[in-house]
Coordinates of C-alpha atoms in Angstrom, one line a residue:
M1 CA -20.2 5.1 -12.9
T2 CA -20.1 1.4 -12.0
Y3 CA -16.7 0.1 -10.4
R4 CA -15.5 -3.1 -12.0
A5 CA -13.0 -5.1 -9.9
P6 CA -9.9 -6.1 -11.8
V7 CA -10.4 -9.8 -11.4
E8 CA -9.4 -10.7 -14.9
D9 CA -6.1 -8.9 -14.6
Y10 CA -5.2 -10.6 -11.4
N11 CA -5.9 -14.0 -12.8
F12 CA -3.6 -13.2 -15.8
L13 CA -0.9 -11.7 -13.5
F14 CA -0.8 -14.7 -11.3
E15 CA -0.8 -17.3 -14.0
H16 CA 1.4 -15.6 -16.6
V17 CA 3.6 -12.8 -15.0
V18 CA 4.5 -13.1 -11.3
A19 CA 4.7 -16.8 -10.9
L20 CA 2.1 -17.6 -8.2
D21 CA 2.8 -21.3 -9.1
K22 CA 6.1 -20.9 -7.1
V23 CA 4.1 -20.1 -4.0
R24 CA 1.7 -23.0 -4.6
G25 CA 4.7 -25.2 -4.9
T26 CA 5.5 -24.8 -1.2
D27 CA 3.9 -26.9 1.5
R28 CA 2.6 -23.9 3.3
F29 CA 0.5 -22.7 0.3
A30 CA -0.2 -25.8 -1.6
E31 CA -4.0 -25.4 -1.1
A32 CA -4.0 -22.1 -2.9
T33 CA -4.6 -23.8 -6.3
Q34 CA -5.5 -22.1 -9.5
D35 CA -9.2 -22.9 -9.0
V36 CA -9.2 -21.6 -5.5
T37 CA -7.4 -18.5 -6.4
A38 CA -9.8 -17.7 -9.3
A39 CA -12.8 -18.4 -7.0
I40 CA -11.6 -16.2 -4.2
L41 CA -10.8 -13.3 -6.7
T42 CA -14.3 -13.7 -8.2
E43 CA -16.1 -13.6 -4.9
A44 CA -14.1 -10.6 -3.7
G45 CA -14.8 -8.8 -6.8
K46 CA -18.6 -9.3 -6.3
L47 CA -18.3 -7.9 -2.8
C48 CA -16.3 -5.0 -4.0
E49 CA -18.7 -4.2 -6.9
E50 CA -22.0 -4.8 -5.2
V51 CA -21.5 -3.9 -1.6
L52 CA -18.4 -1.6 -1.1
A53 CA -18.5 0.6 -4.2
P54 CA -22.0 2.0 -3.6
L55 CA -20.6 3.4 -0.2
Q56 CA -17.8 5.4 -1.7
R57 CA -19.7 8.7 -2.5
N58 CA -21.7 8.4 0.7
G59 CA -18.7 8.3 2.9
D60 CA -17.3 11.5 1.2
L61 CA -20.6 13.4 1.5
Y62 CA -21.6 12.2 5.0
P63 CA -18.3 11.9 6.9
A64 CA -17.7 10.2 10.1
H65 CA -18.4 12.4 13.2
L66 CA -17.9 12.5 16.9
E67 CA -21.0 12.6 19.0
N68 CA -20.9 12.5 22.8
G69 CA -17.5 10.9 22.8
V70 CA -18.5 8.2 20.3
V71 CA -17.4 8.1 16.6
R72 CA -20.4 7.7 14.3
C73 CA -19.5 6.3 10.9
S74 CA -21.1 7.1 7.6
D75 CA -24.5 5.4 6.6
G76 CA -24.0 2.1 5.2
F77 CA -20.4 1.5 6.5
A78 CA -21.5 -0.8 9.4
E79 CA -23.3 -3.1 6.9
G80 CA -20.3 -2.8 4.5
Y81 CA -18.0 -3.8 7.3
R82 CA -20.2 -6.7 8.4
A83 CA -20.1 -8.1 4.9
I84 CA -16.3 -7.9 4.9
A85 CA -16.1 -9.6 8.4
E86 CA -18.7 -12.3 7.7
G87 CA -17.1 -13.2 4.4
G88 CA -13.8 -14.1 6.1
W89 CA -11.9 -11.3 4.3
V90 CA -10.2 -9.9 7.3
G91 CA -8.4 -13.1 8.2
M92 CA -7.4 -14.2 4.8
S93 CA -3.7 -14.6 5.6
A94 CA -4.1 -15.2 9.2
D95 CA -3.0 -18.3 11.0
P96 CA -5.6 -21.1 10.8
E97 CA -4.7 -22.0 14.4
Y98 CA -6.6 -18.7 15.4
G99 CA -9.4 -18.7 12.8
G100 CA -7.4 -17.5 9.8
M101 CA -7.5 -18.9 6.3
G102 CA -3.8 -19.1 5.9
L103 CA -3.8 -17.9 2.2
P104 CA -1.0 -16.2 0.5
M105 CA -0.3 -12.6 1.0
A106 CA -0.6 -12.4 -2.9
L107 CA -4.2 -13.0 -2.7
T108 CA -4.8 -10.8 0.4
A109 CA -3.0 -7.8 -1.3
A110 CA -5.1 -8.4 -4.5
V111 CA -8.4 -8.2 -2.6
S112 CA -7.1 -5.3 -0.5
E113 CA -6.6 -3.4 -4.0
M114 CA -10.0 -4.3 -5.1
M115 CA -11.6 -3.0 -1.8
S116 CA -9.5 0.1 -2.0
G117 CA -10.8 0.9 -5.5
A118 CA -14.3 0.2 -4.3
C119 CA -14.3 2.4 -1.1
L120 CA -10.9 3.3 0.2
S121 CA -12.2 4.9 3.4
L122 CA -13.8 1.6 4.5
Q123 CA -11.0 -0.5 3.4
L124 CA -8.7 1.0 5.9
A125 CA -10.4 -0.7 8.7
P126 CA -9.7 -4.3 7.7
M127 CA -6.3 -3.3 6.4
L128 CA -5.2 -2.0 9.8
T129 CA -6.6 -5.1 11.5
Q130 CA -4.6 -7.4 9.2
G131 CA -1.4 -5.6 10.0
Q132 CA -2.1 -6.0 13.7
I133 CA -2.9 -9.6 13.3
E134 CA 0.7 -10.2 11.8
A135 CA 2.4 -8.2 14.5
L136 CA 0.7 -10.2 17.2
E137 CA 1.5 -13.4 15.4
H138 CA 5.2 -12.6 15.5
H139 CA 5.7 -10.9 18.7
A140 CA 2.8 -11.4 21.2
S141 CA 2.8 -13.8 24.1
D142 CA 0.6 -17.0 23.8
A143 CA -1.9 -15.6 26.2
L144 CA -2.5 -12.4 24.2
K145 CA -2.6 -14.5 21.0
E146 CA -5.3 -16.7 22.5
I147 CA -7.5 -13.7 23.4
Y148 CA -7.1 -11.3 20.6
L149 CA -6.2 -13.2 17.3
P150 CA -9.4 -15.2 17.0
K151 CA -11.5 -12.0 17.3
L152 CA -9.3 -9.9 15.1
A153 CA -9.2 -12.6 12.5
S154 CA -12.9 -12.9 12.3
G155 CA -13.3 -9.2 12.2
E156 CA -15.4 -9.0 15.4
W157 CA -12.7 -6.8 16.9
T158 CA -10.7 -4.3 14.9
G159 CA -6.9 -3.1 15.2
T160 CA -5.0 0.2 14.8
M161 CA -1.4 1.4 15.0
N162 CA -0.5 4.4 17.3
L163 CA 2.9 6.0 16.4
T164 CA 2.5 9.7 15.7
E165 CA 2.4 12.4 18.4
P166 CA 1.9 16.0 17.9
Q167 CA 5.7 16.8 18.5
A168 CA 6.9 13.5 16.7
G169 CA 5.9 12.9 13.2
S170 CA 8.3 10.8 11.2
D171 CA 10.7 11.2 14.0
V172 CA 9.2 8.4 16.1
G173 CA 12.0 8.5 18.6
A174 CA 10.8 11.8 19.8
L175 CA 7.6 10.3 21.2
T176 CA 6.7 11.0 24.9
T177 CA 3.9 8.6 25.7
K178 CA 4.8 6.7 29.0
A179 CA 4.1 3.2 30.2
V180 CA 4.5 2.2 33.9
D181 CA 4.7 -1.3 35.1
N182 CA 1.5 -2.0 37.2
G183 CA 3.3 -5.1 38.8
D184 CA 0.7 -7.5 37.6
G185 CA 1.7 -8.1 34.0
T186 CA 0.0 -5.0 32.7
Y187 CA 1.2 -1.4 32.2
A188 CA -0.4 1.9 32.6
V189 CA -0.1 3.9 29.4
T190 CA -0.5 7.7 29.4
G191 CA -0.1 10.1 26.3
Q192 CA -1.7 11.4 23.3
K193 CA -1.6 10.2 19.8
I194 CA -2.6 11.8 16.5
Y195 CA -3.5 10.6 13.0
I196 CA -4.9 7.3 14.3
S197 CA -7.1 5.8 11.4
W198 CA -10.3 4.1 12.5
G199 CA -9.1 4.9 16.2
D200 CA -12.7 4.5 17.2
H201 CA -16.1 3.6 15.5
D202 CA -19.6 2.3 16.1
L203 CA -19.3 -0.8 13.8
G204 CA -19.4 -2.9 16.9
G205 CA -16.9 -5.1 18.8
N206 CA -13.8 -3.8 20.3
V207 CA -11.1 -1.4 19.1
C208 CA -7.4 -2.8 20.0
H209 CA -4.6 -0.3 19.8
L210 CA -0.9 -1.1 19.3
V211 CA 0.7 1.9 21.1
L212 CA 4.4 2.9 21.1
A213 CA 5.5 4.2 24.5
R214 CA 8.5 4.6 26.7
L215 CA 9.2 2.8 29.9
P216 CA 10.7 4.7 32.8
D217 CA 14.4 5.2 32.5
A218 CA 14.5 4.0 28.8
P219 CA 17.0 5.6 26.8
A220 CA 16.1 8.3 24.5
G221 CA 15.5 7.8 20.8
V222 CA 14.0 4.7 18.9
K223 CA 16.1 2.3 20.9
G224 CA 14.0 3.2 24.1
I225 CA 10.5 2.5 22.7
S226 CA 8.4 -0.4 23.6
L227 CA 5.1 -1.6 22.2
F228 CA 1.8 -2.1 24.1
L229 CA -1.5 -3.6 23.3
V230 CA -4.3 -1.4 24.6
P231 CA -7.8 -2.2 24.1
K232 CA -10.7 0.3 24.2
L233 CA -12.7 -2.4 26.1
L234 CA -10.8 -4.6 28.7
P235 CA -11.4 -8.4 28.1
D236 CA -13.3 -10.2 30.9
A237 CA -12.4 -13.5 32.4
D238 CA -13.9 -15.2 29.3
G239 CA -11.9 -13.0 26.9
N240 CA -14.9 -11.0 25.9
A241 CA -15.1 -7.2 25.6
G242 CA -15.8 -5.9 29.1
K243 CA -15.5 -2.6 30.9
R244 CA -14.1 0.6 29.4
N245 CA -10.4 1.2 29.5
G246 CA -8.8 4.6 29.9
V247 CA -8.8 5.3 26.2
S248 CA -10.8 8.1 24.6
V249 CA -11.2 10.1 21.4
V250 CA -10.2 13.9 21.8
S251 CA -11.4 14.8 18.3
L252 CA -11.6 13.9 14.7
E253 CA -9.2 15.4 12.1
H254 CA -10.7 17.5 9.5
K255 CA -9.0 15.9 6.3
M256 CA -8.6 16.8 2.7
G257 CA -10.2 13.5 1.8
L258 CA -11.0 10.0 3.2
H259 CA -13.9 11.7 4.9
G260 CA -15.7 8.3 5.6
S261 CA -12.6 7.1 7.5
P262 CA -12.5 8.4 11.1
T263 CA -8.9 9.6 11.9
C264 CA -8.7 10.3 15.5
V265 CA -6.7 12.2 18.1
M266 CA -6.5 9.5 20.9
Q267 CA -5.9 10.1 24.6
Y268 CA -4.5 7.4 27.0
D269 CA -5.0 8.2 30.5
G270 CA -3.3 5.4 32.6
A271 CA -4.9 3.0 30.2
T272 CA -4.3 -0.6 30.8
G273 CA -2.0 -2.3 28.3
W274 CA 0.1 -5.4 27.8
L275 CA 3.7 -5.5 26.5
V276 CA 4.0 -6.9 22.9
G277 CA 7.5 -8.3 22.3
K278 CA 10.5 -7.4 24.4
E279 CA 11.1 -4.1 26.4
Q280 CA 12.8 -1.4 24.2
R281 CA 12.3 -3.4 21.1
G282 CA 8.9 -2.0 20.2
M283 CA 10.0 -0.9 16.7
D284 CA 10.8 -4.4 15.8
A285 CA 7.3 -5.4 16.4
M286 CA 5.7 -2.3 14.9
F287 CA 7.8 -2.7 11.8
T288 CA 6.2 -6.0 11.2
M289 CA 2.8 -4.2 11.1
M290 CA 4.2 -1.3 9.1
N291 CA 5.9 -3.6 6.4
N292 CA 2.5 -5.3 6.0
A293 CA 0.8 -2.0 5.8
R294 CA 3.3 -0.5 3.3
L295 CA 2.5 -3.2 0.8
C296 CA -1.2 -2.6 1.3
V297 CA -0.8 1.2 1.1
G298 CA 0.8 0.7 -2.2
K299 CA -2.2 -1.3 -3.1
Q300 CA -4.6 1.4 -1.9
G301 CA -2.8 3.8 -4.4
I302 CA -3.2 1.2 -7.2
G303 CA -6.9 0.6 -6.4
V304 CA -7.8 4.2 -6.4
A305 CA -5.9 4.5 -9.7
E306 CA -8.0 1.8 -11.2
A307 CA -11.2 3.4 -10.0
A308 CA -10.1 6.9 -11.3
Y309 CA -9.2 5.3 -14.6
Q310 CA -12.5 3.6 -15.0
H311 CA -14.2 6.7 -14.2
A312 CA -12.3 8.8 -16.6
L313 CA -12.7 6.2 -19.5
A314 CA -16.5 6.2 -19.1
Y315 CA -16.5 9.9 -19.2
A316 CA -14.5 10.0 -22.2
Q317 CA -16.6 7.5 -24.0
D318 CA -19.8 9.5 -23.4
R319 CA -18.5 13.0 -23.7
K320 CA -19.1 14.4 -27.2
Q321 CA -17.0 17.4 -28.0
G322 CA -15.2 18.2 -31.3
K323 CA -14.4 16.1 -34.2
T324 CA -11.4 13.9 -34.9
S325 CA -10.2 11.7 -37.7
A326 CA -9.6 8.8 -35.3
P327 CA -11.4 5.5 -36.5
A328 CA -14.4 4.0 -34.7
V329 CA -14.7 6.5 -32.0
K330 CA -17.4 8.6 -33.6
D331 CA -17.4 12.1 -32.0
S332 CA -16.4 11.4 -28.3
I333 CA -13.4 12.9 -26.7
L334 CA -11.9 9.3 -26.8
G335 CA -10.8 10.1 -30.3
H336 CA -8.7 13.0 -29.3
A337 CA -4.9 12.2 -29.2
D338 CA -4.2 13.8 -26.0
V339 CA -7.1 12.2 -24.2
R340 CA -5.9 8.9 -25.6
R341 CA -2.4 9.7 -24.4
M342 CA -3.7 10.2 -20.8
L343 CA -5.8 7.2 -20.7
T344 CA -3.2 4.7 -22.1
T345 CA -0.6 6.2 -19.8
M346 CA -3.0 5.6 -16.8
K347 CA -3.7 2.1 -17.9
A348 CA 0.0 1.3 -18.6
D349 CA 1.2 2.6 -15.3
I350 CA -1.7 0.8 -13.3
F351 CA -0.5 -2.5 -14.7
A352 CA 3.2 -1.8 -14.0
A353 CA 2.4 -0.7 -10.4
R354 CA 0.0 -3.8 -9.8
A355 CA 2.5 -6.2 -11.3
I356 CA 5.3 -4.8 -9.1
A357 CA 3.2 -5.0 -5.9
A358 CA 2.1 -8.6 -6.9
S359 CA 5.7 -9.5 -7.4
N360 CA 6.4 -8.0 -3.8
A361 CA 3.6 -10.1 -2.3
V362 CA 4.9 -13.3 -3.9
A363 CA 8.3 -12.6 -2.6
I364 CA 6.8 -12.2 0.9
D365 CA 4.9 -15.5 0.4
M366 CA 8.2 -17.2 -0.6
A367 CA 10.1 -15.7 2.3
N368 CA 7.4 -16.9 4.7
A369 CA 7.2 -20.3 3.2
T370 CA 10.8 -21.0 2.8
G371 CA 12.7 -18.8 5.1
T372 CA 15.6 -18.4 2.6
Q373 CA 17.5 -15.3 2.7
A374 CA 17.3 -14.5 -1.0
W375 CA 13.4 -14.3 -0.7
I376 CA 13.5 -12.2 2.3
A377 CA 16.0 -9.8 0.7
R378 CA 13.8 -9.6 -2.4
A379 CA 10.7 -8.8 -0.4
A380 CA 12.5 -6.1 1.7
L381 CA 13.8 -4.5 -1.5
L382 CA 10.5 -4.4 -3.3
T383 CA 8.5 -3.1 -0.3
P384 CA 9.5 0.6 -0.6
I385 CA 9.3 0.4 -4.3
T386 CA 5.8 -0.8 -4.1
K387 CA 4.7 1.6 -1.4
A388 CA 6.1 4.6 -3.1
F389 CA 5.4 3.8 -6.8
G390 CA 2.0 2.5 -6.0
T391 CA 0.9 5.5 -4.2
D392 CA 2.5 7.9 -6.6
T393 CA 0.8 6.2 -9.4
G394 CA -2.5 6.7 -7.6
I395 CA -1.9 10.3 -7.3
A396 CA -0.8 10.8 -10.8
V397 CA -3.6 8.7 -12.4
A398 CA -6.2 10.4 -10.3
D399 CA -4.9 13.8 -11.4
M400 CA -5.0 12.7 -15.0
G401 CA -8.4 11.4 -14.7
L402 CA -9.6 14.8 -13.4
Q403 CA -7.9 16.3 -16.5
V404 CA -9.7 14.0 -18.8
H405 CA -13.0 15.4 -17.3
G406 CA -11.8 18.9 -18.1
G407 CA -13.9 21.5 -16.2
M408 CA -16.3 18.9 -15.1
G409 CA -13.6 17.2 -13.1
F410 CA -13.2 20.4 -10.9
V411 CA -16.9 20.0 -10.1
E412 CA -17.5 17.9 -7.1
E413 CA -20.7 16.3 -8.4
T414 CA -18.8 14.2 -11.0
G415 CA -16.9 12.3 -8.4
A416 CA -13.4 12.7 -10.1
A417 CA -12.1 15.1 -7.6
Q418 CA -12.8 12.6 -4.7
F419 CA -10.2 10.2 -6.0
C420 CA -7.6 12.9 -6.0
R421 CA -8.4 14.1 -2.5
D422 CA -8.7 10.5 -1.1
V423 CA -5.4 9.0 -2.5
R424 CA -3.2 12.0 -1.7
V425 CA -2.5 10.9 1.9
T426 CA -1.2 7.5 0.7
A427 CA 2.1 9.0 -0.3
I428 CA 2.4 10.5 3.3
Y429 CA 1.4 7.8 5.8
E430 CA 3.2 4.5 6.8
G431 CA 6.3 6.4 6.0
T432 CA 6.4 9.2 3.4
N433 CA 7.5 8.3 -0.1
G434 CA 10.7 10.1 0.5
I435 CA 11.4 8.0 3.5
Q436 CA 10.7 4.9 1.4
A437 CA 13.3 6.0 -1.2
M438 CA 15.9 6.8 1.6
D439 CA 15.2 3.3 2.9
L440 CA 15.7 1.9 -0.5
V441 CA 19.2 3.6 -1.1
A442 CA 20.4 3.1 2.6
R443 CA 19.2 0.1 4.5
K444 CA 18.2 -1.9 1.6
M445 CA 21.6 -1.4 0.1
M446 CA 23.5 -2.4 3.3
D447 CA 24.3 -5.8 1.4
G448 CA 26.3 -3.9 -1.2
G449 CA 23.4 -3.8 -3.7
E450 CA 23.4 -7.7 -3.9
A451 CA 19.5 -8.0 -3.8
A452 CA 19.2 -5.4 -6.5
M453 CA 21.7 -7.0 -8.6
A454 CA 20.1 -10.3 -8.3
L455 CA 16.9 -8.9 -9.4
L456 CA 18.4 -7.2 -12.4
D457 CA 20.1 -10.6 -13.3
E458 CA 16.7 -12.2 -13.4
I459 CA 15.2 -9.5 -15.5
E460 CA 18.0 -9.9 -18.0
E461 CA 17.5 -13.6 -18.1
D462 CA 14.0 -13.1 -19.0
V463 CA 14.8 -10.3 -21.6
E464 CA 17.2 -12.7 -23.3
A465 CA 14.5 -15.2 -23.6
A466 CA 12.2 -12.7 -25.3
R467 CA 14.7 -11.2 -27.8
A468 CA 13.6 -13.8 -30.4
V469 CA 10.0 -12.7 -30.1
F470 CA 10.2 -9.0 -29.4
P471 CA 13.8 -7.9 -30.3
R472 CA 13.3 -4.2 -30.1
L473 CA 11.3 -4.2 -26.8
A474 CA 13.8 -6.7 -25.4
A475 CA 16.7 -4.5 -26.3
D476 CA 15.1 -1.5 -24.8
V477 CA 14.5 -3.3 -21.4
W478 CA 18.0 -4.9 -21.4
N479 CA 19.6 -1.4 -21.9
A480 CA 17.6 0.0 -19.2
S481 CA 18.4 -2.8 -16.8
E482 CA 22.1 -2.2 -17.6
S483 CA 21.8 1.5 -16.9
M484 CA 20.0 0.5 -13.7
R485 CA 22.9 -1.6 -12.7
E486 CA 25.5 1.1 -13.3
A487 CA 23.5 3.5 -11.2
T488 CA 23.3 1.0 -8.4
E489 CA 27.0 0.4 -8.5
W490 CA 27.4 4.2 -8.2
L491 CA 25.1 4.4 -5.4
V492 CA 26.6 1.8 -3.2
A493 CA 30.1 3.4 -3.8
Q494 CA 28.9 6.6 -2.0
N495 CA 29.9 6.4 1.7
D496 CA 28.2 9.7 2.3
L497 CA 24.5 8.9 2.7
Q498 CA 23.7 12.4 1.7
E499 CA 25.0 11.7 -1.8
R500 CA 22.5 8.6 -2.0
F501 CA 19.6 10.5 -0.3
A502 CA 19.8 13.5 -2.8
G503 CA 18.9 11.3 -5.6
A504 CA 16.8 8.6 -3.7
V505 CA 13.4 9.3 -5.0
P506 CA 14.4 9.4 -8.8
Y507 CA 16.4 6.2 -8.2
L508 CA 13.4 4.7 -6.8
H509 CA 11.1 5.8 -9.7
A510 CA 13.8 4.7 -12.3
F511 CA 13.9 1.2 -10.6
A512 CA 10.1 1.0 -10.8
R513 CA 10.1 2.1 -14.5
V514 CA 12.7 -0.8 -15.3
L515 CA 10.6 -3.2 -13.2
G516 CA 7.3 -2.2 -15.0
A517 CA 9.0 -2.6 -18.4
H518 CA 10.0 -6.0 -17.6
L519 CA 6.6 -7.1 -16.3
H520 CA 4.9 -5.6 -19.3
L521 CA 7.3 -7.6 -21.6
M522 CA 6.3 -10.8 -19.7
A523 CA 2.7 -9.9 -20.3
A524 CA 3.2 -9.3 -23.9
L525 CA 4.9 -12.7 -24.3
A526 CA 1.7 -14.3 -22.8
D527 CA -0.6 -12.4 -25.1
R528 CA 1.2 -11.9 -28.3
G529 CA -0.9 -9.8 -30.7
G530 CA -3.4 -9.0 -28.0
A531 CA -4.1 -5.9 -25.9
R532 CA -1.4 -6.6 -23.4
E533 CA 1.3 -6.6 -26.1
K534 CA 0.0 -3.3 -27.5
L535 CA 0.1 -1.9 -23.9
A536 CA 3.6 -3.1 -23.4
R537 CA 4.8 -1.4 -26.5
F538 CA 3.3 1.9 -25.3
Y539 CA 4.9 1.5 -21.9
I540 CA 8.4 0.4 -23.0
Q541 CA 8.6 2.9 -26.1
R542 CA 7.2 5.9 -24.4
M543 CA 7.4 5.6 -20.6
L544 CA 10.5 3.5 -20.0
P545 CA 12.8 6.2 -21.5
E546 CA 12.0 8.4 -18.5
H547 CA 14.4 6.3 -16.5
T548 CA 17.3 7.9 -18.3
A549 CA 16.7 11.4 -16.8
M550 CA 15.8 9.8 -13.4
L551 CA 19.1 8.1 -13.1
A552 CA 21.0 11.2 -14.2
H553 CA 19.2 13.0 -11.4
A554 CA 19.9 10.1 -9.0
Q555 CA 23.6 10.3 -9.7
A556 CA 24.0 14.1 -9.6
G557 CA 25.0 14.1 -5.9
A558 CA 23.9 16.4 -3.1
E559 CA 26.1 19.5 -3.7
D560 CA 23.7 21.6 -5.8
L561 CA 20.9 20.7 -3.4
Y562 CA 22.6 22.7 -0.7
A563 CA 24.1 25.3 -2.8
L564 CA 21.5 27.8 -2.1
T565 CA 21.6 29.2 1.3
A566 CA 18.4 29.4 3.5
E567 CA 18.3 33.2 2.9
E568 CA 18.7 32.7 -0.8
L569 CA 15.8 30.2 -0.7
A570 CA 13.6 32.8 0.9
Q571 CA 14.4 35.4 -1.6

């Protein structure tokens, strides 16, 4: 099957649904005109279709491996990464002062999705580097910026983030990696980190690690953590990669999927590092990188969903089995009602997730361009929804894609199973989706639900304008928005966070359903009588009603979750 980048979908989204014109209206992003946007998407699409997509299967069949202390990547990955770097795709949103293009995050995120759909294993390398660039731009000293940012933005060097340790998974505060002041502006970093994507490779250049560690006498927990930049190769007097640092790869993880992406156990033995940001404020800097990554991980899920959908659709069009009375589909399984249900569900959810993520990216751009609190709050609110819903959509669509294949989907040679295996981890890393939901109902509601209510207000304004054209669809979205408002009011009234956490995941998914319905409705208005209106009707009439059950779950409280004792759970 040939992957086709969703260039047309993004052009439509940016011009008719998520208002990229607002971003272009700022001084910071005035050069991102419609022509520039369309040209960038077209070129990115060509890269993904012609260069990256052919690497997808090879990375799965011939994984990265550790050889004499050096990670050897899958055949073709070095050439693929070189095409990404030389095309300037790594530094799309990076500061032009350090060699970046200064483009909106909305464009970078769109390209990130396309790369993920083409070859997720390879896409992880530039994605992590982009996150590190943002963290260094906001928190590093000028001296570090001068050395590292130009080489990261060009793709000559790559970046990672090092949080997790064997005894400290999501509980980052339990980490034990230590950093000792060398007295010369550097620190000696010692410890072990696990699950480090692209922690080492043979693509060339240097590998730059952002490492969370604890200084001597620092308090326990998250508040005692600092962040350090620890390169594999120490820069020489001219800022070029020099002698080897005290950094090594212990082993590679044997994973369910993403075999082309080397996931390393990293060892730091008195490795030389530089402090990024202030002492004991490491999580502030790391969260800058993680929030960037959470948007892009949501995009990863959407990218895999798109590829899995295309794969399933192509199979359904060719697979001849049984007879149906459906018009104009001959005797392929595309005429069977349940196959059609799955494919339409996949397509509708992909659009919803893509539009939510694009709205999130636009909010980030507006926050960066204007500095206004309303946009900052909007971006923060949408980030956990984008990450969780985007990756859950990727998993669900990949699973349905396998189901469309029937028994052939369970056979590795068809490639359908790889999408399921590759995308599954996206709901786990950069904060599990449960953690994203908890963040949404707790930290993101510290404003008393103000940001959520402001978003619902805007939805209802748009819905009112749509009533004259699509009265039934508009009424359905309006009612769902009001239900969401009532659930949010209930949520912020709960002082016991356990009451919120118990229904956090269904609350997040209900919010995503309402957001998706709103964005589908906007698409229908821009394409009356066309395919997008038809898809919007399917989503609003068949999928939006799920929010009712989700909100009932969200407001059920925590009592019944803890009713069974530990012994009763084991019976």
